[in-house]
Amino acid sequence: MVVSALSFLAGLLLVQQLPVLPDIQWLIVGGVAACIIAWLGYWRRLFFVIGVLWAIVFAMHRLSDRLPEQLEGEEVQVTGTIADLPEQDEKRVRFDFIPRDGVYAAGQSGTGAAIPRDGVYAASQPGQQLPSKLRLSWYYPDQPIKAGQHWTFTVKLKRIHGAMNPGGFDYERWLFIEGIGATGYVRSSPKPVLLGRDSAWTRIAVLRQSIADQLSGTLGGSPNLALIKALTIGDGNSITPQQWEVFRKTGTTHLVVISGSHIGLIAGLVYFLVLKLWARTGWLAWSPQKVAAISAVLVAIFYSGLAGFSVPTQRSVVMLVVAMTAIILQRNTRPFNILSIALFAVLIFDPLAVLAAGFWLSFLAVSLIVYAVSGRLGKLKPIWAAIKLHWVTSVGLSPLLLLFFQQVSLIAPLANLVAVPVISLLVVPLSLLAVTVMFISPMLAGKLFYLLEPLLQGLWRLLVHLAEIPQASINHAAPSHWALLFAVPGVLLLLAPVGIPARWLSLVMFLPLVFTDAKRPETGEINMTLLDVGQGLSAVVQTRHHLLVYDTGAKFSAESDMGQSVLLPFLRSQGLAKIDSLVISHGDNDHIGGTESLLRGIAAEHVLTSVAQQLSRYAPINCAAGQSWLWDEVKFTMLSPRQAFISDNDNSCVLKIESKHGTVLLTGDIQAAAESWLVETYGEILKADVLIAPHHGSKTSSTSGFLQAVQPDYVLIPAGYRNQFGHPHRDVLARYRQVGAKWLNSADSGAISVNVENNTWVVQGMRQAKSKYWNAK
């Protein structure tokens, strides 16, 4: 059973490494091969082939459910249902929307109403159907948005597209996993129309919404509201980035959402209570064990539904169903067989689960616990048993945590030793009990929540203090695959029973994880990465021993900015823990917005900017023409500003970087006036091999005279996908072609790297080099 499940998993995993899915004829070949393998009786190989075929078929179906190119950028009228709890910040509300009826193309008429495209539903035209699920944003809504509501919206949609950066969150992969075929936003005109709402008895999402609303009303001023929502209904949207950072540093993130351990705990409590109570009734037509087992399964399924049926809860429910079925049928079971059945069930239902970090962390955590406790002689006391389990999961999962997040908590065993019993034995049961009685007796529920306040506040203070300990967590470059190949058997050897010879070798097998580091440029060389931050700019330049960051992208809200979502993950993935110089070209949000988050996560020795007043808390230095420094035989020279221009854009810090193999010119948002001044002042000194396009390729920049002076081989354009400004302008692209420059746009290429290979510069977009089949091409 175990080997068959792993073979099936391997087949699914193989497909996820493909840049392009195979054609349909290869499915036929695979089907024939599967029949031959089955006839020969090679069952384990058969599971591998079935895994490959199932992954391909599922992926093909999912990819077919995407927005047609003809509808991108069009205004369409759509009626449907809000699928789940919406996410809200100070500017907008985001939600998943399930279209129900045909699609109208919004047009102009005397009444302002939507007009059907060509007089018919667009959805009835071949190739014009909307995807089965949309991800919509509504800016400054004038009505409350709730799960289960039915609306008619006029929306503008775009195809799946997200930022693509090394170490960054793959938004396109997440949308693909979630089955979302398009994103877009709600138009304010024509006015959205609320048609009705489902009942909490018919949709669990509506029940979750009702509980969330009731909790907000009952605990409106409580600092623990977000955490209680997360633990009772799996809604972590209200938890702030700062809180998530504390949970990550202390290794307690798994406790914040409804995990498999929570499901098992509640099911165990229900099983015990029903078993005792049913036995006291004297009604033994059904044995107490059977009644308790059925009750535990029903409660587990319901609680998992409150969590949105996440992968950890799916795994826990399946394992619980198998275990309870064994109790009902009075059969013996093996832990790894139960885990294998759960693995099969999850992957058959959703083969894309292998793309989620939670899938691997959930199943491997349980596997490690079973491996570490099964078949061992002696019985540990409860406290020592708890310490051992936290040690097992913390050490055993560390290679995966480095791979997925480039961060490992060193204090996780200590933090979990306190947090697990508090959350699992006290907070979760009391919270669920309070939620249960909240609709019947709000006063009683309020008293139960009052009991939780000191528990959660005390625990939070402890976690904050632990997170503030120096080296509470370590950041490290993502390990290579060969390092993981050593680490996995190292974990098994380390956790093997006492008496196994040469267990000390496990520590040696961990060494590649520790000493593996990202490749650094040689002396005199640079690595530069123009990050994909949408309609904004951020570039990272590395020399042998130094690091410069130029601009930090935009800030969208108090919880979201490019420093947090792109820059920090990139720097951590490269194993970079210190910034030598941070240059903020000017004060526009799309260049300065991520600075606060970046500097909160990684310290910068020097900050240079043309807007010192906006960054006064960091003791910045005004950038000025003539500033120069040498790092590892690479020369950095500030060319501008020397004088104040009328436009803030023209006052951008212009930086020239000269290395052994070429020159880079970073220009910020300069326009024609600053370009003209640079040409007059420096002339041929402006020549550079790589030019970061001024002002995102706007038509007011990249003048012919400036380009003739720079003579770039490559122009890298930092622009957002389908941005509202039309960057880069077609006239500018024509000027790039006139000077013989090749150009790459971050909107099309993702992050663009400039590296040295065989003593020459190689310029390459991540989307072309490392994209998978689900990424936009």
Tab-separated table of C-alpha atoms in Angstrom, residues 7-364:
chain	number	residue	atom	x	y	z
A	7	SER	CA	4.436	5.584	-6.867
A	8	PHE	CA	1.166	7.378	-7.582
A	9	LEU	CA	2.553	10.503	-5.887
A	10	ALA	CA	5.757	10.307	-7.948
A	11	GLY	CA	3.747	10.183	-11.171
A	12	LEU	CA	1.776	13.262	-10.197
A	13	LEU	CA	4.921	15.077	-9.132
A	14	LEU	CA	6.704	14.349	-12.394
A	15	VAL	CA	4.036	16.152	-14.416
A	16	GLN	CA	4.343	19.270	-12.249
A	17	GLN	CA	7.941	19.729	-13.417
A	18	LEU	CA	6.944	20.093	-17.078
A	19	PRO	CA	7.154	23.500	-18.803
A	20	VAL	CA	4.441	22.396	-21.257
A	21	LEU	CA	1.861	19.625	-21.055
A	22	PRO	CA	2.214	16.802	-23.607
A	23	ASP	CA	-0.174	16.620	-26.537
A	24	ILE	CA	-3.299	14.493	-26.446
A	25	GLN	CA	-1.680	11.683	-28.471
A	26	TRP	CA	0.760	11.066	-25.625
A	27	LEU	CA	-2.215	10.415	-23.371
A	28	ILE	CA	-3.284	7.661	-25.746
A	29	VAL	CA	0.222	6.207	-25.683
A	30	GLY	CA	0.199	6.384	-21.883
A	31	GLY	CA	-3.176	4.653	-21.721
A	32	VAL	CA	-1.913	1.804	-23.883
A	33	ALA	CA	1.220	1.553	-21.738
A	34	ALA	CA	-0.933	1.386	-18.595
A	35	CYS	CA	-2.974	-1.482	-20.062
A	36	ILE	CA	0.193	-3.416	-20.936
A	37	ILE	CA	1.706	-2.855	-17.491
A	38	ALA	CA	-1.554	-4.002	-15.849
A	39	TRP	CA	-1.635	-7.122	-18.040
A	40	LEU	CA	1.939	-7.926	-16.997
A	41	GLY	CA	1.032	-7.426	-13.342
A	42	TYR	CA	3.540	-4.664	-12.552
A	43	TRP	CA	1.181	-2.964	-10.139
A	44	ARG	CA	3.544	-0.461	-8.578
A	45	ARG	CA	4.653	0.769	-11.985
A	46	LEU	CA	1.019	0.910	-12.973
A	47	PHE	CA	0.283	3.323	-10.128
A	48	PHE	CA	3.119	5.547	-11.341
A	49	VAL	CA	1.737	5.646	-14.898
A	50	ILE	CA	-1.805	6.223	-13.623
A	51	GLY	CA	-0.477	9.107	-11.555
A	52	VAL	CA	1.115	10.666	-14.632
A	53	LEU	CA	-2.041	10.258	-16.721
A	54	TRP	CA	-4.367	11.553	-14.009
A	55	ALA	CA	-2.186	14.624	-13.442
A	56	ILE	CA	-2.126	15.433	-17.169
A	57	VAL	CA	-5.880	14.973	-17.645
A	58	PHE	CA	-6.698	17.051	-14.580
A	59	ALA	CA	-4.271	19.813	-15.607
A	60	MET	CA	-5.657	19.915	-19.154
A	61	HIS	CA	-9.168	20.299	-17.814
A	62	ARG	CA	-8.094	23.034	-15.396
A	63	LEU	CA	-6.189	24.947	-18.106
A	64	SER	CA	-9.193	24.786	-20.423
A	65	ASP	CA	-11.212	26.659	-17.795
A	66	ARG	CA	-9.496	30.020	-18.326
A	67	LEU	CA	-10.591	33.342	-19.741
A	68	PRO	CA	-10.640	33.439	-23.553
A	69	GLU	CA	-8.205	35.955	-24.985
A	70	GLN	CA	-11.044	37.760	-26.773
A	71	LEU	CA	-12.654	38.715	-23.438
A	72	GLU	CA	-9.514	40.105	-21.813
A	73	GLY	CA	-9.926	43.797	-21.089
A	74	GLU	CA	-13.592	43.726	-22.092
A	75	GLU	CA	-16.380	44.855	-19.816
A	76	VAL	CA	-18.799	41.995	-19.269
A	77	GLN	CA	-21.918	41.685	-17.208
A	78	VAL	CA	-22.097	38.541	-15.128
A	79	THR	CA	-24.463	37.087	-12.554
A	80	GLY	CA	-23.317	34.649	-9.936
A	81	THR	CA	-22.507	33.860	-6.316
A	82	ILE	CA	-19.769	34.917	-3.916
A	83	ALA	CA	-18.081	31.623	-3.155
A	84	ASP	CA	-16.423	32.155	0.212
A	85	LEU	CA	-15.402	34.665	2.865
A	86	PRO	CA	-14.248	37.911	1.225
A	87	GLU	CA	-10.943	39.592	2.068
A	88	GLN	CA	-11.142	43.293	2.883
A	89	ASP	CA	-8.640	46.096	3.430
A	90	GLU	CA	-8.945	49.867	3.533
A	91	LYS	CA	-9.284	50.189	-0.251
A	92	ARG	CA	-11.011	47.123	-1.591
A	93	VAL	CA	-12.689	43.822	-0.982
A	94	ARG	CA	-11.539	40.702	-2.838
A	95	PHE	CA	-13.608	37.578	-3.314
A	96	ASP	CA	-14.058	34.461	-5.423
A	97	PHE	CA	-17.088	34.656	-7.691
A	98	ILE	CA	-18.863	31.770	-9.390
A	99	PRO	CA	-20.669	32.903	-12.575
A	100	ARG	CA	-24.099	31.426	-13.032
A	101	ASP	CA	-25.712	32.891	-16.153
A	102	GLY	CA	-24.609	33.988	-19.599
A	103	VAL	CA	-22.271	36.898	-20.101
A	104	TYR	CA	-23.215	40.271	-21.479
A	105	ALA	CA	-20.711	42.672	-23.000
A	106	ALA	CA	-21.132	46.019	-21.316
A	107	GLY	CA	-21.783	48.789	-23.783
A	108	GLN	CA	-23.054	52.319	-23.755
A	109	SER	CA	-26.673	53.082	-24.248
A	110	GLY	CA	-28.970	55.859	-23.411
A	111	THR	CA	-29.863	54.235	-20.111
A	112	GLY	CA	-26.330	53.218	-19.264
A	113	ALA	CA	-27.435	49.591	-19.137
A	114	ALA	CA	-25.373	46.717	-20.395
A	115	ILE	CA	-26.003	45.654	-23.970
A	116	PRO	CA	-25.688	42.014	-25.065
A	117	ARG	CA	-22.711	41.397	-27.345
A	118	ASP	CA	-24.106	41.056	-30.884
A	119	GLY	CA	-27.534	40.832	-29.308
A	120	VAL	CA	-26.914	37.443	-27.662
A	121	TYR	CA	-25.240	36.048	-24.588
A	122	ALA	CA	-21.505	36.069	-25.144
A	123	ALA	CA	-21.360	32.806	-23.222
A	124	SER	CA	-23.364	31.155	-25.977
A	125	GLN	CA	-20.723	31.971	-28.583
A	126	PRO	CA	-18.006	29.389	-29.189
A	127	GLY	CA	-14.912	30.117	-27.089
A	128	GLN	CA	-16.604	32.987	-25.246
A	129	GLN	CA	-17.585	31.298	-21.997
A	130	LEU	CA	-16.342	32.628	-18.711
A	131	PRO	CA	-14.293	30.422	-16.375
A	132	SER	CA	-16.170	28.610	-13.626
A	133	LYS	CA	-14.518	30.761	-10.939
A	134	LEU	CA	-13.311	34.384	-10.981
A	135	ARG	CA	-11.179	36.367	-8.544
A	136	LEU	CA	-12.663	39.845	-8.329
A	137	SER	CA	-11.805	43.089	-6.536
A	138	TRP	CA	-14.307	45.795	-5.698
A	139	TYR	CA	-12.721	49.107	-4.803
A	140	TYR	CA	-14.484	51.201	-2.184
A	141	PRO	CA	-17.707	49.152	-2.218
A	142	ASP	CA	-20.861	50.917	-1.071
A	143	GLN	CA	-22.494	47.701	0.142
A	144	PRO	CA	-21.312	44.881	2.450
A	145	ILE	CA	-20.010	41.812	0.626
A	146	LYS	CA	-20.880	38.435	2.148
A	147	ALA	CA	-20.362	34.800	1.214
A	148	GLY	CA	-23.390	33.270	-0.486
A	149	GLN	CA	-24.711	36.557	-1.904
A	150	HIS	CA	-25.991	36.576	-5.489
A	151	TRP	CA	-24.940	39.615	-7.541
A	152	THR	CA	-25.032	41.012	-11.012
A	153	PHE	CA	-21.762	42.827	-11.714
A	154	THR	CA	-20.218	44.589	-14.656
A	155	VAL	CA	-16.589	43.554	-14.516
A	156	LYS	CA	-13.387	44.045	-16.483
A	157	LEU	CA	-11.399	40.842	-16.620
A	158	LYS	CA	-7.859	39.820	-17.453
A	159	ARG	CA	-6.236	36.484	-17.990
A	160	ILE	CA	-4.197	34.753	-15.316
A	161	HIS	CA	-1.008	36.718	-14.744
A	162	GLY	CA	1.112	37.407	-11.676
A	163	ALA	CA	4.563	38.520	-10.645
A	164	MET	CA	7.277	35.927	-11.252
A	165	ASN	CA	10.383	36.228	-9.111
A	166	PRO	CA	13.007	33.892	-7.641
A	167	GLY	CA	11.924	32.914	-4.145
A	168	GLY	CA	8.628	34.762	-4.543
A	169	PHE	CA	5.041	33.655	-4.222
A	170	ASP	CA	3.833	32.107	-7.483
A	171	TYR	CA	0.445	33.798	-7.750
A	172	GLU	CA	-0.317	32.069	-11.051
A	173	ARG	CA	0.284	28.667	-9.448
A	174	TRP	CA	-1.978	29.569	-6.526
A	175	LEU	CA	-4.777	30.653	-8.888
A	176	PHE	CA	-4.289	27.436	-10.847
A	177	ILE	CA	-4.532	25.316	-7.691
A	178	GLU	CA	-7.666	27.182	-6.596
A	179	GLY	CA	-9.330	26.703	-9.996
A	180	ILE	CA	-9.564	30.430	-10.702
A	181	GLY	CA	-9.612	31.141	-14.419
A	182	ALA	CA	-9.508	34.952	-14.507
A	183	THR	CA	-9.051	37.995	-12.316
A	184	GLY	CA	-10.660	41.396	-12.589
A	185	TYR	CA	-12.462	44.203	-10.858
A	186	VAL	CA	-16.033	45.372	-10.447
A	187	ARG	CA	-17.073	48.495	-12.344
A	188	SER	CA	-19.083	51.053	-10.410
A	189	SER	CA	-21.291	51.740	-13.423
A	190	PRO	CA	-23.696	50.159	-14.129
A	191	LYS	CA	-24.364	49.863	-10.417
A	192	PRO	CA	-23.968	46.325	-9.036
A	193	VAL	CA	-27.259	44.663	-8.153
A	194	LEU	CA	-27.709	42.400	-5.120
A	195	LEU	CA	-30.174	39.651	-6.033
A	196	GLY	CA	-30.351	37.618	-2.821
A	197	ARG	CA	-28.389	35.311	-0.544
A	198	ASP	CA	-28.178	31.586	0.157
A	199	SER	CA	-29.159	30.107	3.496
A	200	ALA	CA	-26.601	28.881	6.026
A	201	TRP	CA	-28.471	25.554	5.918
A	202	THR	CA	-27.618	25.053	2.241
A	203	ARG	CA	-24.006	26.281	2.042
A	204	ILE	CA	-21.297	25.951	4.647
A	205	ALA	CA	-19.621	29.118	3.301
A	206	VAL	CA	-22.702	31.080	4.413
A	207	LEU	CA	-22.491	29.471	7.836
A	208	ARG	CA	-18.826	30.487	8.057
A	209	GLN	CA	-19.833	34.028	7.096
A	210	SER	CA	-22.558	34.092	9.750
A	211	ILE	CA	-20.107	32.938	12.398
A	212	ALA	CA	-17.555	35.527	11.264
A	213	ASP	CA	-20.146	38.312	11.454
A	214	GLN	CA	-21.339	37.176	14.873
A	215	LEU	CA	-17.762	36.987	16.153
A	216	SER	CA	-17.089	40.505	14.865
A	217	GLY	CA	-20.156	41.754	16.699
A	218	THR	CA	-19.345	39.924	19.923
A	219	LEU	CA	-15.572	40.600	19.955
A	220	GLY	CA	-15.451	43.828	17.972
A	221	GLY	CA	-12.808	45.512	20.140
A	222	SER	CA	-10.819	42.431	21.062
A	223	PRO	CA	-7.203	42.162	19.871
A	224	ASN	CA	-7.742	38.399	19.703
A	225	LEU	CA	-10.631	38.513	17.214
A	226	ALA	CA	-8.421	37.601	14.232
A	227	LEU	CA	-6.907	34.621	16.024
A	228	ILE	CA	-10.265	33.298	17.223
A	229	LYS	CA	-11.638	33.563	13.680
A	230	ALA	CA	-8.644	31.620	12.410
A	231	LEU	CA	-9.051	28.855	14.984
A	232	THR	CA	-12.821	28.450	14.656
A	233	ILE	CA	-13.584	28.975	10.971
A	234	GLY	CA	-10.122	28.944	9.360
A	235	ASP	CA	-10.317	32.625	8.417
A	236	GLY	CA	-6.801	34.045	8.677
A	237	ASN	CA	-7.450	37.111	6.531
A	238	SER	CA	-7.498	39.470	9.526
A	239	ILE	CA	-4.135	38.362	10.898
A	240	THR	CA	-1.588	41.090	10.172
A	241	PRO	CA	1.783	40.525	8.440
A	242	GLN	CA	3.507	41.410	11.725
A	243	GLN	CA	1.569	38.676	13.526
A	244	TRP	CA	2.382	36.153	10.819
A	245	GLU	CA	6.065	37.069	11.193
A	246	VAL	CA	5.940	36.280	14.923
A	247	PHE	CA	4.268	32.934	14.222
A	248	ARG	CA	6.885	32.110	11.557
A	249	LYS	CA	9.819	33.008	13.809
A	250	THR	CA	8.445	30.856	16.617
A	251	GLY	CA	7.392	27.968	14.370
A	252	THR	CA	3.764	28.155	15.502
A	253	THR	CA	2.084	28.986	12.196
A	254	HIS	CA	0.460	25.550	12.109
A	255	LEU	CA	-1.478	26.421	15.264
A	256	VAL	CA	-3.002	29.590	13.853
A	257	VAL	CA	-5.168	27.871	11.257
A	258	ILE	CA	-7.351	24.811	11.615
A	259	SER	CA	-4.813	22.028	11.114
A	260	GLY	CA	-5.013	18.263	11.176
A	261	SER	CA	-4.078	18.220	14.859
A	262	HIS	CA	-7.089	20.413	15.687
A	263	ILE	CA	-9.399	18.096	13.757
A	264	GLY	CA	-7.979	15.047	15.531
A	265	LEU	CA	-8.219	16.694	18.936
A	266	ILE	CA	-11.870	17.715	18.569
A	267	ALA	CA	-12.791	14.342	17.071
A	268	GLY	CA	-11.017	12.623	19.974
A	269	LEU	CA	-12.878	14.703	22.542
A	270	VAL	CA	-16.220	13.965	20.862
A	271	TYR	CA	-15.387	10.250	20.662
A	272	PHE	CA	-14.536	10.117	24.380
A	273	LEU	CA	-17.609	12.089	25.499
A	274	VAL	CA	-20.071	10.162	23.304
A	275	LEU	CA	-18.525	6.870	24.341
A	276	LYS	CA	-19.034	7.623	28.037
A	277	LEU	CA	-22.469	9.208	27.671
A	278	TRP	CA	-23.872	6.511	25.363
A	279	ALA	CA	-22.681	3.782	27.697
A	280	ARG	CA	-24.607	5.432	30.531
A	281	THR	CA	-27.876	5.426	28.558
A	282	GLY	CA	-28.104	1.643	28.675
A	283	TRP	CA	-29.290	1.598	25.048
A	284	LEU	CA	-26.855	-0.926	23.586
A	285	ALA	CA	-28.551	-1.850	20.310
A	286	TRP	CA	-25.675	0.138	18.867
A	287	SER	CA	-22.409	-0.305	20.702
A	288	PRO	CA	-20.965	2.833	22.313
A	289	GLN	CA	-17.792	2.455	20.233
A	290	LYS	CA	-19.745	2.557	16.967
A	291	VAL	CA	-21.855	5.528	17.977
A	292	ALA	CA	-18.777	7.389	19.240
A	293	ALA	CA	-16.871	6.635	16.022
A	294	ILE	CA	-19.707	7.867	13.788
A	295	SER	CA	-20.130	11.001	15.910
A	296	ALA	CA	-16.405	11.744	15.770
A	297	VAL	CA	-16.365	11.425	11.969
A	298	LEU	CA	-19.384	13.717	11.514
A	299	VAL	CA	-17.914	16.372	13.796
A	300	ALA	CA	-14.538	16.119	12.039
A	301	ILE	CA	-16.147	16.574	8.620
A	302	PHE	CA	-18.139	19.562	9.871
A	303	TYR	CA	-15.095	21.198	11.494
A	304	SER	CA	-13.063	20.559	8.348
A	305	GLY	CA	-15.804	22.272	6.369
A	306	LEU	CA	-15.515	25.315	8.627
A	307	ALA	CA	-11.830	25.404	7.658
A	308	GLY	CA	-12.683	25.344	3.965
A	309	PHE	CA	-11.523	21.724	3.537
A	310	SER	CA	-7.825	22.637	3.413
A	311	VAL	CA	-5.319	19.871	2.597
A	312	PRO	CA	-4.285	19.258	6.243
A	313	THR	CA	-7.918	18.882	7.286
A	314	GLN	CA	-8.645	16.621	4.300
A	315	ARG	CA	-5.767	14.377	5.334
A	316	SER	CA	-6.930	14.320	8.933
A	317	VAL	CA	-10.555	13.558	8.034
A	318	VAL	CA	-9.620	10.697	5.700
A	319	MET	CA	-7.293	9.183	8.289
A	320	LEU	CA	-9.992	9.565	10.921
A	321	VAL	CA	-12.614	7.931	8.686
A	322	VAL	CA	-10.319	4.963	8.074
A	323	ALA	CA	-9.476	4.627	11.779
A	324	MET	CA	-13.123	4.941	12.879
A	325	THR	CA	-14.228	2.469	10.200
A	326	ALA	CA	-11.719	0.007	11.606
A	327	ILE	CA	-13.256	0.499	15.058
A	328	ILE	CA	-16.776	-0.036	13.697
A	329	LEU	CA	-15.713	-3.160	11.768
A	330	GLN	CA	-13.384	-4.275	14.553
A	331	ARG	CA	-10.345	-4.472	12.297
A	332	ASN	CA	-6.698	-3.827	13.044
A	333	THR	CA	-4.975	-1.129	11.010
A	334	ARG	CA	-1.409	-0.007	10.457
A	335	PRO	CA	-0.605	3.701	10.760
A	336	PHE	CA	1.269	3.926	7.472
A	337	ASN	CA	-1.525	2.133	5.629
A	338	ILE	CA	-4.015	4.671	6.995
A	339	LEU	CA	-1.703	7.472	5.895
A	340	SER	CA	-1.369	5.885	2.434
A	341	ILE	CA	-5.147	5.709	2.013
A	342	ALA	CA	-5.380	9.359	3.024
A	343	LEU	CA	-2.678	10.197	0.487
A	344	PHE	CA	-4.563	8.389	-2.284
A	345	ALA	CA	-7.856	10.065	-1.375
A	346	VAL	CA	-6.416	13.591	-1.304
A	347	LEU	CA	-4.515	13.161	-4.582
A	348	ILE	CA	-7.383	11.538	-6.451
A	349	PHE	CA	-9.692	14.343	-5.369
A	350	ASP	CA	-7.128	17.047	-6.168
A	351	PRO	CA	-3.833	16.032	-7.821
A	352	LEU	CA	-2.701	19.673	-7.739
A	353	ALA	CA	-2.376	19.412	-3.953
A	354	VAL	CA	1.268	18.425	-4.549
A	355	LEU	CA	1.928	22.034	-5.589
A	356	ALA	CA	1.047	23.353	-2.117
A	357	ALA	CA	3.612	23.499	0.690
A	358	GLY	CA	0.883	22.584	3.177
A	359	PHE	CA	0.436	19.196	1.511
A	360	TRP	CA	4.062	18.215	2.061
A	361	LEU	CA	4.341	19.657	5.552
A	362	SER	CA	1.099	18.012	6.670
A	363	PHE	CA	1.781	14.496	5.400
A	364	LEU	CA	5.460	14.471	6.288
